XYZ file of C-alpha atoms in Angstrom:
459
model
C 7.342 -20.917 19.836
C 5.485 -24.165 18.066
C 4.114 -26.985 19.400
C 7.175 -29.146 18.577
C 10.765 -28.107 17.291
C 12.237 -27.466 13.995
C 13.767 -30.799 13.142
C 17.567 -29.634 12.020
C 17.989 -32.525 9.430
C 15.057 -31.215 7.390
C 16.258 -27.605 7.608
C 19.865 -28.707 6.674
C 18.617 -30.127 3.515
C 17.064 -26.974 2.782
C 19.912 -25.112 3.296
C 22.091 -27.556 0.897
C 19.769 -26.739 -2.027
C 19.533 -22.796 -1.445
C 21.471 -19.952 -2.873
C 19.692 -17.770 -0.382
C 19.695 -18.187 3.342
C 17.689 -20.017 5.615
C 16.901 -18.130 9.324
C 15.495 -19.943 12.297
C 14.821 -18.823 15.930
C 18.225 -20.186 16.695
C 19.940 -17.683 14.459
C 20.874 -14.828 16.466
C 19.207 -12.206 14.291
C 16.120 -13.757 13.966
C 14.153 -11.064 15.393
C 15.482 -8.446 12.880
C 14.743 -10.812 10.219
C 11.160 -11.653 11.215
C 10.476 -7.837 12.594
C 7.774 -6.133 10.050
C 6.611 -2.564 9.960
C 3.375 -3.007 12.309
C 4.976 -3.933 15.688
C 1.058 -5.114 16.584
C 2.017 -8.449 14.575
C 3.940 -10.828 16.671
C 3.743 -14.186 14.792
C 6.635 -16.419 15.126
C 7.442 -18.367 11.530
C 9.514 -21.532 12.401
C 11.840 -20.878 9.144
C 12.480 -17.705 7.104
C 13.432 -18.373 3.664
C 15.548 -15.500 2.111
C 15.109 -16.443 -1.104
C 18.041 -15.014 -3.796
C 16.525 -17.082 -6.770
C 13.187 -18.608 -8.299
C 14.705 -22.012 -7.616
C 15.029 -20.767 -3.690
C 11.177 -19.854 -4.066
C 10.311 -23.583 -5.514
C 12.456 -25.041 -2.793
C 10.991 -23.053 0.107
C 7.516 -23.921 -1.119
C 8.483 -27.257 -1.571
C 9.584 -27.645 1.672
C 6.644 -25.926 3.411
C 4.404 -28.637 1.554
C 6.859 -31.534 2.659
C 6.475 -30.566 6.356
C 3.119 -29.279 6.615
C 3.885 -25.878 7.250
C 1.646 -22.743 6.582
C 3.391 -20.215 4.022
C 3.767 -16.112 3.893
C 4.856 -14.155 1.322
C 7.140 -11.272 2.437
C 7.902 -8.124 0.246
C 8.423 -4.899 1.729
C 6.785 -6.045 5.422
C 4.188 -3.297 5.453
C 1.077 -5.302 5.221
C -1.263 -4.115 8.114
C -3.186 -7.102 7.897
C 0.006 -9.472 8.461
C 0.244 -11.009 5.248
C 3.861 -10.894 5.741
C 3.874 -13.335 8.842
C 2.585 -16.599 10.013
C 3.092 -17.984 13.239
C 4.765 -21.374 13.509
C 4.856 -21.792 9.385
C 7.682 -20.597 6.788
C 7.951 -16.954 5.304
C 9.295 -16.888 1.676
C 11.066 -13.537 1.987
C 11.676 -12.046 -1.494
C 13.870 -9.293 -0.145
C 16.711 -10.603 -2.053
C 15.102 -10.857 -5.535
C 15.037 -7.013 -5.622
C 16.558 -5.971 -9.224
C 15.240 -3.225 -11.265
C 15.819 -3.478 -15.028
C 14.635 0.009 -16.543
C 14.206 0.031 -20.455
C 14.503 3.579 -21.495
C 13.290 2.801 -25.134
C 10.349 0.759 -24.590
C 9.804 2.602 -21.346
C 9.482 -0.337 -19.623
C 10.547 -1.695 -16.259
C 11.216 -5.145 -14.713
C 11.242 -5.461 -11.335
C 12.003 -8.525 -8.696
C 9.235 -9.400 -6.358
C 11.082 -8.180 -3.442
C 11.843 -4.736 -4.370
C 10.466 -1.841 -2.632
C 9.359 1.470 -4.126
C 12.762 3.519 -3.285
C 14.694 0.937 -5.514
C 11.726 1.077 -8.608
C 11.996 5.049 -8.271
C 15.559 5.690 -8.356
C 16.256 3.143 -10.742
C 13.692 5.107 -12.821
C 14.518 8.772 -12.121
C 18.040 9.108 -14.428
C 16.011 8.268 -17.453
C 13.036 10.834 -16.322
C 10.792 8.000 -16.136
C 8.533 6.926 -13.188
C 5.048 5.124 -12.878
C 2.313 5.087 -10.092
C 4.101 4.077 -7.110
C 2.937 3.856 -3.186
C 2.946 6.958 -0.900
C 6.160 5.469 1.283
C 9.576 4.293 -0.449
C 9.950 1.189 1.936
C 6.420 -0.052 0.916
C 6.957 -3.228 -1.396
C 6.411 -3.002 -4.977
C 4.474 -6.431 -5.769
C 2.359 -6.330 -2.894
C 0.825 -2.592 -3.195
C 0.498 -3.139 -6.769
C -1.329 -6.509 -6.954
C -3.263 -5.117 -4.222
C -4.403 -2.064 -6.770
C -1.718 0.334 -5.894
C -2.820 3.621 -5.094
C -0.190 6.612 -5.332
C 0.433 10.421 -6.184
C 0.510 10.346 -9.456
C -2.720 8.195 -10.077
C -5.109 10.916 -11.360
C -2.619 11.251 -14.319
C -1.186 7.834 -14.990
C -3.982 5.484 -13.205
C -3.409 3.161 -10.563
C 0.187 0.848 -10.262
C -2.003 -2.168 -11.476
C -3.112 -0.116 -14.598
C 0.394 0.134 -15.515
C 0.987 -3.934 -15.134
C 2.307 -5.401 -18.089
C 3.049 -8.900 -16.887
C 3.731 -11.018 -13.819
C 6.011 -14.245 -13.215
C 4.381 -16.403 -10.717
C 5.339 -19.631 -8.761
C 2.225 -21.566 -7.572
C 2.012 -23.513 -4.482
C 2.966 -26.695 -6.605
C 6.098 -24.991 -7.691
C 4.940 -24.071 -11.518
C 6.390 -20.867 -13.273
C 4.178 -19.220 -14.995
C 3.547 -15.878 -16.824
C -0.016 -13.800 -16.410
C -0.227 -11.253 -19.121
C -2.974 -10.032 -21.781
C -1.764 -12.584 -23.667
C -0.734 -15.768 -21.408
C -3.122 -16.655 -18.388
C -5.440 -13.685 -19.019
C -7.817 -14.793 -16.186
C -4.837 -14.920 -13.968
C -3.634 -11.561 -15.184
C -7.127 -10.106 -14.395
C -6.919 -11.585 -10.802
C -3.795 -9.988 -10.186
C -4.931 -6.640 -10.514
C -6.362 -6.440 -6.804
C -6.485 -9.818 -5.891
C -3.136 -9.581 -3.732
C -1.092 -12.472 -2.855
C -3.958 -15.177 -3.288
C -2.700 -17.204 -6.595
C 1.265 -17.505 -6.035
C 4.223 -15.903 -5.300
C 5.110 -13.091 -7.847
C 9.007 -13.157 -8.499
C 8.950 -10.832 -11.138
C 6.747 -7.832 -12.724
C 6.794 -5.553 -15.629
C 5.648 -2.338 -15.924
C 4.706 0.740 -18.365
C 6.520 4.073 -17.478
C 5.778 7.339 -18.100
C 7.669 10.585 -18.611
C 7.931 12.923 -15.987
C 10.640 15.265 -16.447
C 9.428 17.726 -14.403
C 7.786 17.479 -10.875
C 7.025 19.884 -7.793
C 5.173 20.112 -4.607
C 3.838 21.917 -2.100
C 3.496 21.287 1.599
C 1.351 23.473 3.678
C 0.299 23.223 7.259
C -2.026 25.214 9.467
C -3.514 24.820 13.270
C -6.029 22.302 13.555
C -8.407 24.702 14.232
C -8.339 26.082 11.079
C -8.638 22.585 9.030
C -12.218 22.892 8.519
C -11.644 26.357 6.456
C -8.828 24.606 4.622
C -10.563 21.409 3.690
C -13.283 23.288 1.864
C -10.595 25.300 -0.189
C -8.866 21.947 -0.796
C -11.977 20.146 -2.241
C -13.308 22.795 -4.401
C -9.562 23.375 -5.511
C -9.523 19.341 -6.490
C -12.558 19.587 -8.416
C -11.435 21.854 -10.905
C -7.705 21.200 -10.665
C -6.151 19.047 -14.098
C -5.019 15.378 -13.771
C -1.507 16.575 -13.147
C -2.313 17.686 -9.686
C -2.654 15.113 -6.827
C -2.213 15.150 -3.097
C -4.463 14.588 -0.163
C -5.340 16.738 3.133
C -4.778 15.612 6.207
C -4.675 15.757 10.185
C -1.328 14.998 11.511
C 1.190 16.038 14.610
C 3.481 18.781 13.621
C 6.723 17.450 12.868
C 10.343 18.993 14.140
C 11.084 20.050 10.905
C 12.436 23.556 9.489
C 9.391 24.685 7.897
C 7.130 24.162 10.989
C 6.638 26.905 13.478
C 7.804 26.016 16.800
C 3.922 26.496 18.530
C 2.992 23.689 15.931
C 5.630 21.233 16.750
C 3.962 18.215 18.366
C 0.355 19.516 17.952
C -2.731 18.816 16.104
C -2.577 20.334 12.537
C -4.101 20.298 9.326
C -1.615 19.690 6.401
C -2.026 19.734 2.419
C 0.328 18.066 0.261
C -0.019 18.996 -3.317
C 2.029 17.046 -6.042
C 2.661 18.612 -9.408
C 3.709 16.995 -12.828
C 5.084 20.294 -13.765
C 7.368 23.110 -12.568
C 6.950 24.974 -9.424
C 6.298 28.087 -11.274
C 2.919 26.636 -12.794
C 2.259 25.358 -9.161
C 1.858 28.369 -7.612
C -1.096 29.436 -9.894
C -2.709 25.929 -8.951
C -2.462 26.358 -5.455
C -3.483 30.192 -5.025
C -6.529 29.202 -2.954
C -5.006 27.729 -0.408
C -1.985 30.233 -0.004
C -4.773 32.870 0.650
C -5.661 31.131 3.811
C -2.308 31.803 5.190
C -0.381 28.730 5.621
C 1.859 29.076 8.805
C 4.213 26.761 7.683
C 5.006 25.989 3.894
C 7.314 24.132 1.592
C 6.668 24.796 -2.237
C 9.341 23.385 -4.490
C 10.863 21.381 -7.287
C 11.365 17.828 -6.270
C 12.152 15.149 -8.242
C 9.484 12.615 -8.022
C 11.565 9.791 -6.422
C 12.671 12.138 -3.759
C 8.923 12.848 -2.563
C 8.725 9.100 -2.246
C 11.178 9.276 0.535
C 9.810 12.582 2.066
C 6.999 11.611 3.790
C 7.991 7.887 4.969
C 6.412 6.591 8.452
C 8.529 5.095 11.050
C 8.747 1.728 11.255
C 8.287 0.109 14.489
C 4.815 1.436 15.727
C 1.556 -0.174 16.120
C -0.655 0.358 13.395
C -4.330 0.410 12.659
C -5.735 1.318 9.450
C -9.327 1.460 7.537
C -10.477 2.971 4.560
C -14.240 4.495 3.476
C -14.671 5.502 -0.227
C -16.874 8.128 -1.013
C -18.982 9.252 -4.426
C -19.366 12.967 -2.822
C -17.937 15.055 -0.211
C -20.700 17.765 0.762
C -20.005 20.153 3.232
C -21.436 17.591 6.176
C -18.932 14.903 5.326
C -16.273 17.261 6.002
C -17.769 18.761 8.801
C -17.834 15.193 10.484
C -14.174 14.313 8.821
C -12.739 17.588 10.634
C -14.158 17.036 13.764
C -12.985 13.377 14.375
C -9.556 14.324 13.977
C -9.288 15.477 17.473
C -9.935 11.559 18.487
C -6.341 10.769 17.068
C -3.522 9.540 19.413
C -1.330 12.754 19.416
C 1.391 13.375 19.490
C 2.267 10.206 16.959
C 2.964 9.719 13.471
C -1.082 9.080 12.883
C -2.613 10.570 9.956
C -6.192 11.310 9.026
C -5.868 11.362 5.332
C -8.508 12.536 2.599
C -7.357 11.459 -0.848
C -8.593 12.731 -4.043
C -9.448 10.105 -6.876
C -10.787 10.958 -10.143
C -9.080 11.550 -13.679
C -7.421 8.456 -14.616
C -8.288 6.277 -11.958
C -11.920 6.838 -12.642
C -11.236 5.912 -16.633
C -9.454 2.869 -15.783
C -10.170 -0.819 -16.817
C -12.628 -2.171 -14.181
C -10.090 -4.871 -11.958
C -11.453 -6.537 -9.089
C -10.551 -4.609 -5.894
C -10.940 -0.752 -6.852
C -14.516 0.799 -7.572
C -13.731 3.499 -10.483
C -16.861 5.573 -9.158
C -15.146 6.226 -6.042
C -14.168 10.076 -6.029
C -12.690 10.453 -2.430
C -11.000 8.037 -0.138
C -10.951 8.684 3.974
C -8.057 7.191 5.539
C -7.324 6.699 9.187
C -3.710 5.641 9.349
C -2.970 5.014 12.655
C 0.611 4.792 14.212
C 1.326 4.807 18.011
C 3.818 3.524 20.697
C 1.795 2.476 23.798
C -0.428 -0.443 24.033
C -2.330 1.340 26.231
C -3.416 3.478 23.347
C -4.779 0.325 21.467
C -8.501 0.913 22.426
C -8.534 4.503 21.541
C -7.006 4.417 18.388
C -8.935 1.501 17.223
C -11.975 3.147 18.171
C -10.916 6.422 16.457
C -10.475 4.844 13.064
C -13.763 2.926 13.472
C -15.786 5.937 14.153
C -14.201 7.865 11.258
C -15.520 5.009 8.999
C -18.945 5.307 10.503
C -18.899 8.993 10.214
C -18.436 8.734 6.480
C -21.429 6.050 5.723
C -24.096 8.082 4.695
C -21.691 9.178 1.544
C -19.777 5.743 1.297
C -19.933 3.712 -1.930
C -20.253 0.349 0.136
C -16.412 -0.873 -1.211
C -13.213 -0.534 0.323
C -9.556 -0.541 -1.018
C -8.395 -3.503 0.619
C -4.545 -2.402 0.667
C -5.714 0.295 3.417
C -7.044 -2.373 5.933
C -6.271 -5.108 7.969
C -8.668 -7.984 9.227
C -12.080 -6.527 9.258
C -13.832 -9.789 8.336
C -14.933 -11.538 4.784
C -17.781 -9.025 4.254
C -15.299 -6.427 3.953
C -13.216 -8.403 1.543
C -16.269 -9.394 -0.766
C -17.202 -5.627 -0.664
C -13.358 -4.594 -1.839
C -13.724 -6.915 -4.773
C -17.342 -6.874 -5.573
C -19.616 -10.091 -5.364
C -19.308 -10.779 -8.903
C -15.607 -10.429 -8.718
C -15.270 -12.390 -5.900
C -17.067 -15.407 -7.207
C -14.689 -14.691 -10.664
C -11.636 -14.774 -8.053
C -12.461 -17.658 -6.779
C -12.327 -19.831 -9.841
C -9.232 -18.361 -10.460
C -8.204 -19.187 -7.253
C -9.330 -23.101 -7.625
C -7.257 -23.388 -10.481
C -3.667 -21.800 -9.222
C -4.145 -22.448 -5.403
C -6.736 -24.983 -5.159
C -5.555 -25.907 -1.552
C -5.992 -22.361 -0.429
C -2.098 -22.327 0.236
C -1.723 -18.466 -0.184
C -4.323 -17.519 2.096
C -2.318 -14.742 4.325
C -3.631 -11.313 2.684
C -7.463 -11.248 2.429
C -7.896 -14.549 1.819
C -9.891 -15.747 -1.375
C -11.566 -19.212 -0.657
C -11.134 -21.567 -4.076
C -14.324 -22.178 -5.936
């Protein structure tokens, strides 16, 4: 696994000062503990520190420093870039720090750094409250939020990071700091898109919103109808109220009850429309899409927390994702988008996604890591089983990005991409923001201990 063996005595000293659990390759469940969402990530850490307290986080970081080990931080384990693993190093595993405490009177929630969105959403649902979260329930709350936080209800309530009120952080040298508008405001700014570059987020505080009613429409057509549907969807979103969100996507027809047998396992065009309101009002919104005669459909009132679990991608597949953000979406762009879908690896869980932004996303405060001018995101989300399909799947994602270049803003939403080079990282933040982030990095992590998530070099 590494060039030298783990020193048993050092590991035992760490265990003696630890409330959680220390896992090494000598443990029978090491492979399960090490496993992450993207099976292409094969890094093998020497130590996985399953932290149960903030003191555990500090002890793990101290052990890594004393033994010269590189560090990764794991929440949900969904980082396609591999931020949650490090070969031969130490993983600060936060999954046991997953408490969610909701205060319905102040409409806020305090969330442990290892919580995933299903835990967050289920805790808020009984109070009729929610905030923008990920599109997959097993994604980590902290990782998604610190990277920006795009989700289904962002057109109404903004990004996840727009609703972030405070973050408790442990720095590489063991300091406990709080970042908010009042405390360490430069760090607070940096944590709105700067990801895990500054420390270990042990608790996050969010603003919540009332969501008393929620409904969805999930519609499906054969792929050859996709271009006509895409035009209708684009025009619908341009005039839709901010209560409406969703996505258009090309996908493999799943073996679900609402999918006709002849579409199961075949390339299909799907539209998900999300609505902060009842199903009765949703029918009026989606009338133009229903007029195109979808061959499969579900239109229903659904609790928001249930939607967040409905579309979970299965773990264990090979993953490659990317992103291109657009200011406009003319007919030629839609032509190219729809044509490229035929290069996807199918049948597989891969999706070629078109996401609408605008609304509250466009009005939000300027943070690092998100361009408010972008109106659409083109997101190739590749998941496939066989290594033999690697080249094809990666080429499809890169070619789709190239197709969109004439209309692209030049920036990138970094949560959507893997390792695409320093230029893409700087483009994600913007050059001026990147220089400011470097100054914050130099203050809170001058030795660049936290360098796994789209690394920012200290000034």
